[in-house]
Amino acid sequence: MPSAVGITLKQAQAAVEAALKKSQEIGTLMNVAVVDAGANLVAFAHEDGAWLGSIDISQKKARTARYFDMPTGAIGGLSQPGGSLYNIEHSNGGLITFPGGVPIKNGSGEVIGAIGVSGSTVENDHTVAEAGAAAVK
Amino acid sequence: MPSAVGITLKQAQAAVEAALKKSQEIGTLMNVAVVDAGANLVAFAHEDGAWLGSIDISQKKARTARYFDMPTGAIGGLSQPGGSLYNIEHSNGGLITFPGGVPIKNGSGEVIGAIGVSGSTVENDHTVAEAGAAAVK
Amino acid sequence: MPSAVGITLKQAQAAVEAALKKSQEIGTLMNVAVVDAGANLVAFAHEDGAWLGSIDISQKKARTARYFDMPTGAIGGLSQPGGSLYNIEHSNGGLITFPGGVPIKNGSGEVIGAIGVSGSTVENDHTVAEAGAAAVK
Amino acid sequence: MPSAVGITLKQAQAAVEAALKKSQEIGTLMNVAVVDAGANLVAFAHEDGAWLGSIDISQKKARTARYFDMPTGAIGGLSQPGGSLYNIEHSNGGLITFPGGVPIKNGSGEVIGAIGVSGSTVENDHTVAEAGAAAVK
């Protein structure tokens, strides 16, 4: 019997819906992507009129957050010129290391996937991603 | 005011939900992707345990159907050895030309996007894609 | 606490060692790759003097077998000209659909990864892959 | 009679095992890759729960170290803004120029391959890579 690799579709869709709700509350137009524990896409939504370039960025943020099990912005703090991870973005077919991607954990604290959000300021992107991740128990 | 390029998120999500419903009725595990009139991803869902390789294929089917405004299987009939479009699959970063991708039209018959489905036989993939496309008015 | 996505390193290394043993028995020079349930590389070995071009092929075989949870040769039977999956190889950054990749299951029959072998005839590649997969309980 | 291009599988596996031993001693979860004198992958291991994004990074570190026959961190010192090798990371399908990759030499001091390690701080990555390289005589 095939099974999900970490996060289920039902959980991923709940994360997307919670993120879209937060996006509408704060008046942004977002792209929202959720990947599983293997960094494979599980659910995605592009709000009408959201930046087209953020379709790819939201997916790369989700994968980056799962690849390293931390918020994407934490990596960006280390990948600056002179930083210990300078230009890590060249790996894995392209990483995005500014805020907007966060791991998704289950009730036991295990990482089961990640969410990536792109479409506004990085602060807003992060806020919306957090709202999405919080919807998964 | 930014606006959708053809299909809206609401319409795309309706197409995904109708496709998932059909998939469950016929007992398959599908990946379902919907792109807009610009061939950009709008909505996506991966059923628990569906083939991981079909995540990419479903998206390529959706784009292929919109790139040429016809069902993907119609292109596959022409891309065979000796055919007029032999190996067209090498273009556009990779096309998929077997059944499972169909254009989505609005009430006026205008193409506003496309849906791609992958996860079972190509006959089932096409059936589920048709069910998704039919949910958009 | 981080955990493996399906197959563990210990299991993957056992599969590689069993495959190398079989390769030596039948007098071939092989590349052997094992991926986890998320299609990510876990273990790899290249025998001295094995074809360099098979380093990539063995990894693509392993990923292809996990992407569709079946031996790679089963897909190749359908991707021929006129077949229902013609040119599926253009997806997922390149698939390999001739024999040599097989899923790896645990004792409960759940797919936990896959092994890909390349370096000789496809019959030998498949034989060595089977020997590797059989070493995982 | 085909032969290894520099490092043998036996030597590469000894390097991987020594690196894994060091990783366990210092309490990290690492990805370890060894390439030959032609910069082709010879052996690889991913510890259970190690970062998935480091699978690619460890291989890029190993290749980078062999491409230029020096520790990856030495290149990173020159690839900063204003440096003589600014953004060299764009070449060769993506380089990684922070510490964790080191050349592997034989008893005569000839470079026969390289090892790349990723999964912790760059200091730990480098320490583990050195331990791996030192296991090859």
Coordinates of C-alpha atoms in Angstrom, one line a residue:
Chain A
M1 CA 0.0 0.0 0.0
P2 CA 1.6 3.3 -1.1
S3 CA 1.8 6.0 1.6
A4 CA 2.7 9.6 1.9
V5 CA 6.4 10.5 2.5
G6 CA 5.8 12.6 5.6
I7 CA 3.0 15.2 5.3
T8 CA -0.3 14.1 3.8
L9 CA -2.3 15.9 1.1
K10 CA -4.9 16.7 3.7
Q11 CA -2.3 18.4 6.0
A12 CA -0.7 20.1 3.0
Q13 CA -4.0 21.6 1.8
A14 CA -4.8 22.8 5.3
A15 CA -1.4 24.6 5.4
V16 CA -2.1 26.2 2.0
E17 CA -5.6 27.3 3.0
A18 CA -4.3 28.8 6.3
A19 CA -1.6 30.6 4.4
L20 CA -4.1 32.0 1.8
K21 CA -6.3 33.2 4.6
K22 CA -3.5 35.0 6.3
S23 CA -2.4 36.5 2.9
Q24 CA -5.9 37.9 2.4
E25 CA -6.0 39.3 6.0
I26 CA -2.8 41.3 5.4
G27 CA -3.7 42.2 1.9
T28 CA -1.0 40.5 -0.1
L29 CA -1.0 38.3 -3.3
M30 CA 1.0 35.1 -2.6
N31 CA 2.2 31.9 -4.1
V32 CA 2.2 29.0 -1.6
A33 CA 4.0 25.7 -2.0
V34 CA 4.1 22.7 0.4
V35 CA 6.7 19.9 0.0
D36 CA 6.9 16.5 1.8
A37 CA 9.7 15.0 3.8
G38 CA 11.5 14.1 0.6
A39 CA 11.2 17.7 -0.7
N40 CA 8.6 16.7 -3.4
L41 CA 5.7 19.1 -4.2
V42 CA 2.4 18.1 -2.5
A43 CA 0.2 21.2 -2.8
F44 CA 0.4 24.6 -4.4
A45 CA -1.7 27.7 -4.9
H46 CA -1.1 30.9 -6.9
E47 CA -3.4 33.8 -5.9
D48 CA -4.9 35.8 -8.8
G49 CA -2.5 38.4 -9.9
A50 CA 0.4 37.3 -7.7
W51 CA 3.9 37.7 -9.1
L52 CA 4.6 35.0 -11.7
G53 CA 8.2 34.9 -10.8
S54 CA 7.3 33.9 -7.3
I55 CA 5.8 30.6 -8.5
D56 CA 9.3 29.2 -8.7
I57 CA 10.6 31.1 -5.7
S58 CA 7.9 29.7 -3.4
Q59 CA 8.7 26.2 -4.4
K60 CA 12.5 26.8 -4.0
K61 CA 11.8 28.3 -0.5
A62 CA 9.9 25.2 0.5
R63 CA 12.6 22.8 -0.7
T64 CA 15.3 24.9 0.9
A65 CA 13.6 24.8 4.3
R66 CA 13.3 21.0 4.1
Y67 CA 16.7 20.5 2.7
F68 CA 18.2 22.1 5.9
D69 CA 15.3 21.8 8.4
M70 CA 15.4 25.5 9.2
P71 CA 13.7 28.7 8.1
T72 CA 15.2 29.9 4.8
G73 CA 16.2 33.3 6.3
A74 CA 18.5 31.6 8.8
I75 CA 20.5 30.3 5.8
G76 CA 20.5 33.7 4.2
G77 CA 22.2 35.1 7.3
L78 CA 25.2 32.8 6.6
S79 CA 25.4 33.0 2.8
Q80 CA 26.3 36.7 2.6
P81 CA 29.6 37.8 1.3
G82 CA 32.2 36.9 4.0
G83 CA 29.7 34.5 5.6
S84 CA 30.4 30.8 6.2
L85 CA 28.0 29.6 3.6
Y86 CA 28.7 32.2 0.9
N87 CA 27.0 31.3 -2.4
I88 CA 25.4 28.1 -1.1
E89 CA 22.5 29.1 -3.4
H90 CA 24.3 27.5 -6.4
S91 CA 23.6 24.0 -5.0
N92 CA 20.6 21.8 -5.5
G93 CA 19.5 23.4 -8.7
G94 CA 19.1 26.8 -7.0
L95 CA 18.2 27.6 -3.4
I96 CA 16.4 30.7 -2.1
T97 CA 17.8 31.8 1.3
F98 CA 15.8 34.9 2.2
P99 CA 12.7 34.5 4.5
G100 CA 9.5 32.8 3.5
G101 CA 10.3 29.1 3.8
V102 CA 9.8 27.2 7.1
P103 CA 9.8 23.5 8.1
I104 CA 6.5 21.9 9.0
K105 CA 6.6 19.6 12.0
N106 CA 4.1 17.1 13.3
G107 CA 2.8 16.9 17.0
S108 CA 6.0 15.0 17.9
G109 CA 8.3 17.7 16.6
E110 CA 9.4 15.6 13.6
V111 CA 9.9 17.5 10.3
I112 CA 7.3 16.1 7.9
G113 CA 7.7 18.7 5.1
A114 CA 8.0 22.5 4.6
I115 CA 6.1 25.5 3.3
G116 CA 7.4 28.2 1.0
V117 CA 5.6 31.5 0.4
S118 CA 6.5 34.3 -2.0
G119 CA 4.7 37.4 -3.3
S120 CA 5.3 40.3 -1.0
T121 CA 8.0 41.6 1.4
V122 CA 10.1 38.9 3.0
E123 CA 8.6 39.8 6.3
N124 CA 5.1 39.2 4.9
D125 CA 6.2 36.1 3.1
H126 CA 7.5 34.7 6.4
T127 CA 4.4 35.7 8.4
V128 CA 2.2 33.9 5.9
A129 CA 4.5 30.8 5.8
E130 CA 4.3 30.6 9.6
A131 CA 0.5 30.8 9.5
G132 CA 0.5 27.9 7.1
A133 CA 2.9 25.7 9.0
A134 CA 0.9 26.4 12.3
A135 CA -2.2 24.8 10.7
V136 CA -0.6 21.4 10.7
K137 CA -0.8 19.4 13.9
Chain B
M1 CA -4.8 46.0 -10.0
P2 CA -3.1 42.7 -10.7
S3 CA -5.4 40.1 -12.3
A4 CA -5.3 36.4 -13.2
V5 CA -3.9 35.4 -16.5
G6 CA -6.9 33.4 -17.7
I7 CA -8.1 30.9 -15.1
T8 CA -8.5 32.1 -11.6
L9 CA -7.3 30.3 -8.5
K10 CA -10.9 29.5 -7.6
Q11 CA -11.5 27.9 -10.9
A12 CA -8.2 26.0 -10.8
Q13 CA -9.0 24.7 -7.3
A14 CA -12.4 23.5 -8.5
A15 CA -10.7 21.7 -11.4
V16 CA -8.3 20.0 -9.0
E17 CA -11.0 19.0 -6.6
A18 CA -13.2 17.5 -9.4
A19 CA -10.2 15.6 -10.6
L20 CA -9.3 14.3 -7.2
K21 CA -13.0 13.2 -6.7
K22 CA -12.9 11.3 -10.0
S23 CA -9.5 9.7 -9.1
Q24 CA -11.0 8.4 -5.9
E25 CA -14.1 7.1 -7.7
I26 CA -12.0 5.0 -10.1
G27 CA -9.5 4.0 -7.4
T28 CA -6.3 5.7 -8.6
L29 CA -3.6 7.8 -6.9
M30 CA -3.0 10.9 -9.0
N31 CA -1.0 14.1 -9.3
V32 CA -3.1 17.0 -10.7
A33 CA -1.7 20.3 -12.0
V34 CA -3.5 23.3 -13.4
V35 CA -1.7 26.1 -15.4
D36 CA -3.1 29.4 -16.5
A37 CA -3.2 31.0 -20.0
G38 CA 0.5 31.8 -19.6
A39 CA 1.3 28.2 -18.8
N40 CA 2.2 29.1 -15.2
L41 CA 1.3 26.8 -12.4
V42 CA -1.8 27.9 -10.5
A43 CA -2.8 24.9 -8.4
F44 CA -1.4 21.4 -7.7
A45 CA -2.2 18.4 -5.6
H46 CA -0.4 15.1 -5.0
E47 CA -2.5 12.3 -3.5
D48 CA -0.9 10.3 -0.7
G49 CA 1.3 7.5 -2.2
A50 CA 0.9 8.6 -5.8
W51 CA 4.0 8.1 -8.0
L52 CA 6.6 10.7 -7.2
G53 CA 7.8 10.8 -10.8
S54 CA 4.3 11.9 -11.8
I55 CA 4.6 15.2 -10.0
D56 CA 6.8 16.6 -12.8
I57 CA 4.8 14.7 -15.5
S58 CA 1.5 16.2 -14.5
Q59 CA 2.9 19.7 -14.7
K60 CA 4.5 19.0 -18.1
K61 CA 1.2 17.6 -19.4
A62 CA -0.6 20.7 -18.3
R63 CA 1.9 23.0 -19.9
T64 CA 2.1 20.9 -23.1
A65 CA -1.8 21.1 -23.4
R66 CA -1.7 24.9 -23.1
Y67 CA 1.4 25.3 -25.3
F68 CA -0.5 23.9 -28.2
D69 CA -4.1 24.2 -27.1
M70 CA -4.9 20.6 -27.6
P71 CA -5.0 17.3 -25.6
T72 CA -1.5 16.0 -25.1
G73 CA -2.3 12.7 -26.7
A74 CA -3.0 14.4 -30.0
I75 CA 0.6 15.7 -30.1
G76 CA 1.9 12.2 -29.2
G77 CA 0.3 10.9 -32.4
L78 CA 2.5 13.2 -34.4
S79 CA 5.7 13.0 -32.5
Q80 CA 6.4 9.3 -33.3
P81 CA 9.4 8.2 -35.5
G82 CA 8.5 9.3 -39.0
G83 CA 5.8 11.7 -37.8
S84 CA 5.6 15.4 -38.6
L85 CA 6.5 16.5 -35.1
Y86 CA 9.1 13.8 -34.4
N87 CA 10.8 14.3 -31.0
I88 CA 9.0 17.6 -30.3
E89 CA 9.4 16.5 -26.6
H90 CA 12.9 18.0 -26.7
S91 CA 11.5 21.6 -26.7
N92 CA 10.3 23.8 -23.8
G93 CA 12.4 22.1 -21.2
G94 CA 10.6 18.8 -21.8
L95 CA 7.2 18.1 -23.1
I96 CA 4.9 15.1 -22.3
T97 CA 2.9 14.1 -25.3
F98 CA 0.9 11.0 -24.1
P99 CA -2.7 11.4 -22.8
G100 CA -3.5 13.2 -19.5
G101 CA -3.3 16.9 -20.4
V102 CA -6.2 18.8 -21.7
P103 CA -6.9 22.6 -22.3
I104 CA -9.4 24.3 -20.0
K105 CA -12.0 26.6 -21.7
N106 CA -14.3 29.2 -20.3
G107 CA -18.0 29.5 -21.2
S108 CA -17.1 31.3 -24.4
G109 CA -14.9 28.5 -25.6
E110 CA -11.7 30.5 -25.0
V111 CA -8.7 28.6 -23.6
I112 CA -7.9 30.0 -20.2
G113 CA -5.5 27.3 -19.0
A114 CA -4.9 23.6 -18.9
I115 CA -4.9 20.6 -16.6
G116 CA -2.4 17.7 -16.5
V117 CA -3.0 14.5 -14.6
S118 CA -0.5 11.6 -14.0
G119 CA -0.5 8.5 -11.8
S120 CA -2.2 5.6 -13.6
T121 CA -2.8 4.4 -17.1
V122 CA -2.9 7.1 -19.7
E123 CA -6.6 6.3 -20.2
N124 CA -7.3 6.9 -16.5
D125 CA -5.1 10.0 -16.5
H126 CA -7.1 11.4 -19.5
T127 CA -10.4 10.5 -17.8
V128 CA -9.5 12.3 -14.6
A129 CA -8.1 15.3 -16.6
E130 CA -11.4 15.6 -18.5
A131 CA -13.4 15.5 -15.2
G132 CA -11.2 18.3 -13.9
A133 CA -11.5 20.5 -17.0
A134 CA -15.3 20.0 -17.1
A135 CA -15.6 21.5 -13.6
V136 CA -14.6 25.0 -15.0
K137 CA -17.4 27.0 -16.6
Chain C
M1 CA 15.5 13.9 16.2
P2 CA 16.2 13.6 12.5
S3 CA 15.5 10.2 10.9
A4 CA 16.0 8.5 7.6
V5 CA 13.4 8.9 4.8
G6 CA 12.7 5.2 4.3
I7 CA 15.8 3.1 3.8
T8 CA 18.7 3.6 6.3
L9 CA 22.3 4.0 5.5
K10 CA 23.0 0.6 7.0
Q11 CA 20.4 -1.0 4.8
A12 CA 21.6 0.9 1.7
Q13 CA 25.2 -0.1 2.3
A14 CA 24.2 -3.7 2.6
A15 CA 22.4 -3.4 -0.7
V16 CA 25.5 -1.9 -2.3
E17 CA 27.8 -4.6 -0.9
A18 CA 25.5 -7.4 -2.1
A19 CA 25.4 -5.9 -5.5
L20 CA 29.2 -5.5 -5.7
K21 CA 29.6 -9.1 -4.6
K22 CA 27.2 -10.3 -7.4
S23 CA 29.0 -8.1 -9.9
Q24 CA 32.4 -9.7 -9.0
E25 CA 30.8 -13.2 -9.2
I26 CA 29.6 -12.6 -12.7
G27 CA 32.7 -10.7 -13.8
T28 CA 31.3 -7.3 -14.5
L29 CA 32.3 -3.7 -13.5
M30 CA 29.4 -1.9 -12.1
N31 CA 28.1 1.4 -10.7
V32 CA 25.6 0.9 -7.9
A33 CA 23.3 3.7 -6.5
V34 CA 20.7 3.5 -3.7
V35 CA 18.1 6.2 -3.1
D36 CA 15.6 6.6 -0.2
A37 CA 11.8 6.8 -0.3
G38 CA 12.1 10.5 -1.3
A39 CA 14.4 9.5 -4.3
N40 CA 17.5 11.1 -2.6
L41 CA 20.9 9.4 -2.9
V42 CA 21.9 7.4 0.2
A43 CA 24.8 5.3 -1.0
F44 CA 26.9 4.8 -4.1
A45 CA 29.9 2.8 -5.3
H46 CA 31.8 2.8 -8.7
E47 CA 34.0 -0.2 -9.3
D48 CA 37.5 0.4 -10.6
G49 CA 37.4 0.8 -14.3
A50 CA 33.6 0.7 -14.6
W51 CA 32.1 2.9 -17.4
L52 CA 32.1 6.6 -16.3
G53 CA 28.9 7.3 -18.2
S54 CA 27.1 4.7 -16.0
I55 CA 27.7 6.8 -12.8
D56 CA 24.8 9.0 -13.9
I57 CA 22.8 6.2 -15.4
S58 CA 22.8 4.1 -12.2
Q59 CA 21.5 7.0 -10.2
K60 CA 18.8 7.8 -12.8
K61 CA 17.8 4.1 -12.8
A62 CA 17.5 4.2 -9.0
R63 CA 15.4 7.3 -9.1
T64 CA 13.2 6.1 -11.9
A65 CA 12.5 2.8 -10.1
R66 CA 11.4 4.8 -7.0
Y67 CA 9.5 7.4 -9.0
F68 CA 7.2 4.7 -10.3
D69 CA 7.7 1.9 -7.8
M70 CA 8.5 -0.6 -10.5
P71 CA 11.5 -2.1 -12.3
T72 CA 12.8 0.4 -14.8
G73 CA 12.5 -2.2 -17.6
A74 CA 8.7 -2.3 -17.1
I75 CA 8.6 1.4 -18.0
G76 CA 10.8 0.9 -21.1
G77 CA 8.3 -1.6 -22.4
L78 CA 5.7 1.2 -22.5
S79 CA 7.9 4.1 -23.7
Q80 CA 8.8 2.7 -27.1
P81 CA 7.5 4.4 -30.3
G82 CA 3.8 3.8 -30.4
G83 CA 3.7 2.8 -26.7
S84 CA 1.5 4.5 -24.2
L85 CA 4.3 6.3 -22.4
Y86 CA 6.4 7.2 -25.5
N87 CA 9.2 9.6 -24.5
I88 CA 8.4 9.7 -20.8
E89 CA 12.2 9.9 -20.5
H90 CA 12.0 13.6 -21.0
S91 CA 10.5 14.1 -17.5
N92 CA 12.1 14.5 -14.1
G93 CA 15.4 15.8 -15.5
G94 CA 15.9 12.6 -17.4
L95 CA 14.7 9.0 -16.7
I96 CA 16.4 5.8 -17.7
T97 CA 13.8 3.1 -18.6
F98 CA 15.8 0.1 -19.6
P99 CA 16.5 -2.7 -17.0
G100 CA 18.8 -2.2 -14.0
G101 CA 16.7 -0.3 -11.5
V102 CA 14.4 -2.0 -9.0
P103 CA 12.4 -0.8 -5.9
I104 CA 13.6 -1.9 -2.5
K105 CA 10.9 -3.0 -0.1
N106 CA 11.0 -3.7 3.7
G107 CA 9.6 -6.8 5.4
S108 CA 6.1 -5.4 5.2
G109 CA 6.3 -4.9 1.4
E110 CA 6.5 -1.1 1.7
V111 CA 8.8 0.6 -0.8
I112 CA 11.5 2.3 1.2
G113 CA 13.9 3.2 -1.7
A114 CA 15.4 1.8 -4.8
I115 CA 18.6 0.5 -6.3
G116 CA 20.1 1.3 -9.8
V117 CA 22.9 -0.6 -11.4
S118 CA 24.7 0.2 -14.7
G119 CA 27.9 -1.1 -16.3
S120 CA 27.2 -4.2 -18.3
T121 CA 24.3 -5.7 -20.4
V122 CA 20.9 -4.7 -19.1
E123 CA 20.4 -8.3 -18.2
N124 CA 23.5 -8.3 -16.0
D125 CA 22.6 -4.8 -14.6
H126 CA 19.1 -6.2 -13.6
T127 CA 20.6 -9.3 -12.0
V128 CA 23.0 -7.3 -9.9
A129 CA 20.2 -4.8 -8.9
E130 CA 18.0 -7.7 -7.8
A131 CA 20.9 -9.1 -5.7
G132 CA 21.3 -5.7 -4.0
A133 CA 17.6 -5.3 -3.3
A134 CA 17.3 -8.8 -1.9
A135 CA 19.9 -8.0 0.8
V136 CA 17.5 -5.5 2.5
K137 CA 15.0 -7.2 4.9
Chain D
M1 CA 41.9 -4.0 -18.8
P2 CA 39.9 -1.0 -17.4
S3 CA 41.5 0.7 -14.4
A4 CA 40.6 3.3 -11.9
V5 CA 41.2 7.0 -12.7
G6 CA 43.3 7.7 -9.7
I7 CA 41.7 6.7 -6.4
T8 CA 40.3 3.1 -6.2
L9 CA 36.9 2.1 -4.8
K10 CA 38.7 0.4 -1.9
Q11 CA 40.6 3.7 -1.1
A12 CA 37.4 5.8 -1.5
Q13 CA 35.4 3.5 0.8
A14 CA 38.2 3.7 3.4
A15 CA 37.9 7.5 3.2
V16 CA 34.1 7.4 3.5
E17 CA 34.3 5.1 6.5
A18 CA 37.0 7.2 8.3
A19 CA 34.8 10.3 7.7
L20 CA 31.7 8.6 9.0
K21 CA 33.7 7.5 12.1
K22 CA 34.9 11.1 12.7
S23 CA 31.3 12.4 12.2
Q24 CA 30.0 10.0 14.8
E25 CA 32.8 10.9 17.2
I26 CA 31.9 14.6 17.1
G27 CA 28.2 14.0 17.0
T28 CA 27.2 15.3 13.5
L29 CA 25.1 13.9 10.7
M30 CA 27.1 14.1 7.4
N31 CA 26.9 13.5 3.7
V32 CA 30.3 12.2 2.4
A33 CA 31.3 12.1 -1.3
V34 CA 34.5 10.9 -2.9
V35 CA 35.5 11.7 -6.5
D36 CA 38.3 10.3 -8.6
A37 CA 41.1 12.1 -10.5
G38 CA 38.6 12.8 -13.3
A39 CA 36.1 14.4 -10.8
N40 CA 33.7 11.5 -11.2
L41 CA 31.8 10.1 -8.2
V42 CA 33.3 6.9 -6.7
A43 CA 31.7 6.5 -3.3
F44 CA 29.0 8.2 -1.3
A45 CA 27.2 7.9 2.0
H46 CA 24.3 9.9 3.6
E47 CA 23.9 9.4 7.4
D48 CA 20.3 8.8 8.6
G49 CA 18.7 12.2 9.1
A50 CA 21.5 14.2 7.6
W51 CA 20.4 17.3 5.7
L52 CA 19.0 16.4 2.3
G53 CA 20.3 19.6 0.7
S54 CA 23.8 18.5 1.7
I55 CA 23.7 15.4 -0.6
D56 CA 24.4 17.8 -3.6
I57 CA 26.7 20.1 -1.6
S58 CA 29.0 17.3 -0.5
Q59 CA 29.4 16.2 -4.1
K60 CA 30.0 19.7 -5.4
K61 CA 32.6 20.3 -2.6
A62 CA 34.4 17.1 -3.7
R63 CA 34.4 18.1 -7.4
T64 CA 35.4 21.7 -6.5
A65 CA 38.4 20.5 -4.5
R66 CA 39.6 18.3 -7.4
Y67 CA 38.8 20.8 -10.1
F68 CA 41.4 23.2 -8.5
D69 CA 43.5 20.8 -6.3
M70 CA 43.0 22.8 -3.2
P71 CA 40.7 22.9 -0.2
T72 CA 37.3 24.5 -1.1
G73 CA 37.7 27.1 1.5
A74 CA 40.8 28.5 -0.2
I75 CA 38.7 29.3 -3.3
G76 CA 36.0 30.9 -1.2
G77 CA 38.6 33.4 0.1
L78 CA 39.0 34.6 -3.5
S79 CA 35.4 34.4 -4.8
Q80 CA 34.1 37.2 -2.5
P81 CA 32.8 40.5 -4.0
G82 CA 35.9 42.4 -5.1
G83 CA 38.0 39.2 -5.1
S84 CA 40.0 37.9 -8.0
L85 CA 37.7 34.9 -8.6
Y86 CA 34.4 36.7 -7.8
N87 CA 31.4 34.4 -8.4
I88 CA 33.5 31.5 -9.8
E89 CA 30.6 29.4 -8.3
H90 CA 28.7 30.0 -11.6
S91 CA 31.0 27.6 -13.5
N92 CA 31.0 23.9 -13.9
G93 CA 27.3 23.5 -13.2
G94 CA 27.8 25.0 -9.7
L95 CA 30.8 25.1 -7.4
I96 CA 30.7 25.2 -3.6
T97 CA 33.6 27.2 -2.2
F98 CA 33.2 27.2 1.5
P99 CA 35.1 24.6 3.6
G100 CA 34.4 20.9 3.6
G101 CA 36.2 19.7 0.4
V102 CA 39.8 18.6 0.3
P103 CA 42.0 16.9 -2.3
I104 CA 43.1 13.3 -1.6
K105 CA 46.8 12.5 -2.3
N106 CA 48.6 9.2 -2.6
G107 CA 51.9 8.4 -0.8
S108 CA 53.8 10.3 -3.5
G109 CA 51.9 13.4 -3.0
E110 CA 50.0 13.1 -6.3
V111 CA 46.3 14.2 -6.2
I112 CA 44.2 11.1 -7.0
G113 CA 40.8 12.4 -6.1
A114 CA 39.0 14.5 -3.5
I115 CA 36.5 14.3 -0.6
G116 CA 33.5 16.5 0.1
V117 CA 31.6 16.6 3.4
S118 CA 28.5 18.6 4.2
G119 CA 26.0 18.4 7.1
S120 CA 27.2 20.7 10.0
T121 CA 29.2 23.8 10.5
V122 CA 31.9 24.4 7.8
E123 CA 34.5 23.8 10.5
N124 CA 33.1 20.4 11.3
D125 CA 32.6 19.6 7.6
H126 CA 36.3 20.4 7.1
T127 CA 37.4 18.3 10.1
V128 CA 35.5 15.3 8.9
A129 CA 36.8 15.7 5.3
E130 CA 40.4 15.9 6.6
A131 CA 39.8 12.7 8.6
G132 CA 38.5 11.0 5.4
A133 CA 41.4 12.2 3.2
A134 CA 44.0 11.1 5.8
A135 CA 42.7 7.5 5.6
V136 CA 44.1 7.2 2.1
K137 CA 47.8 6.3 1.9

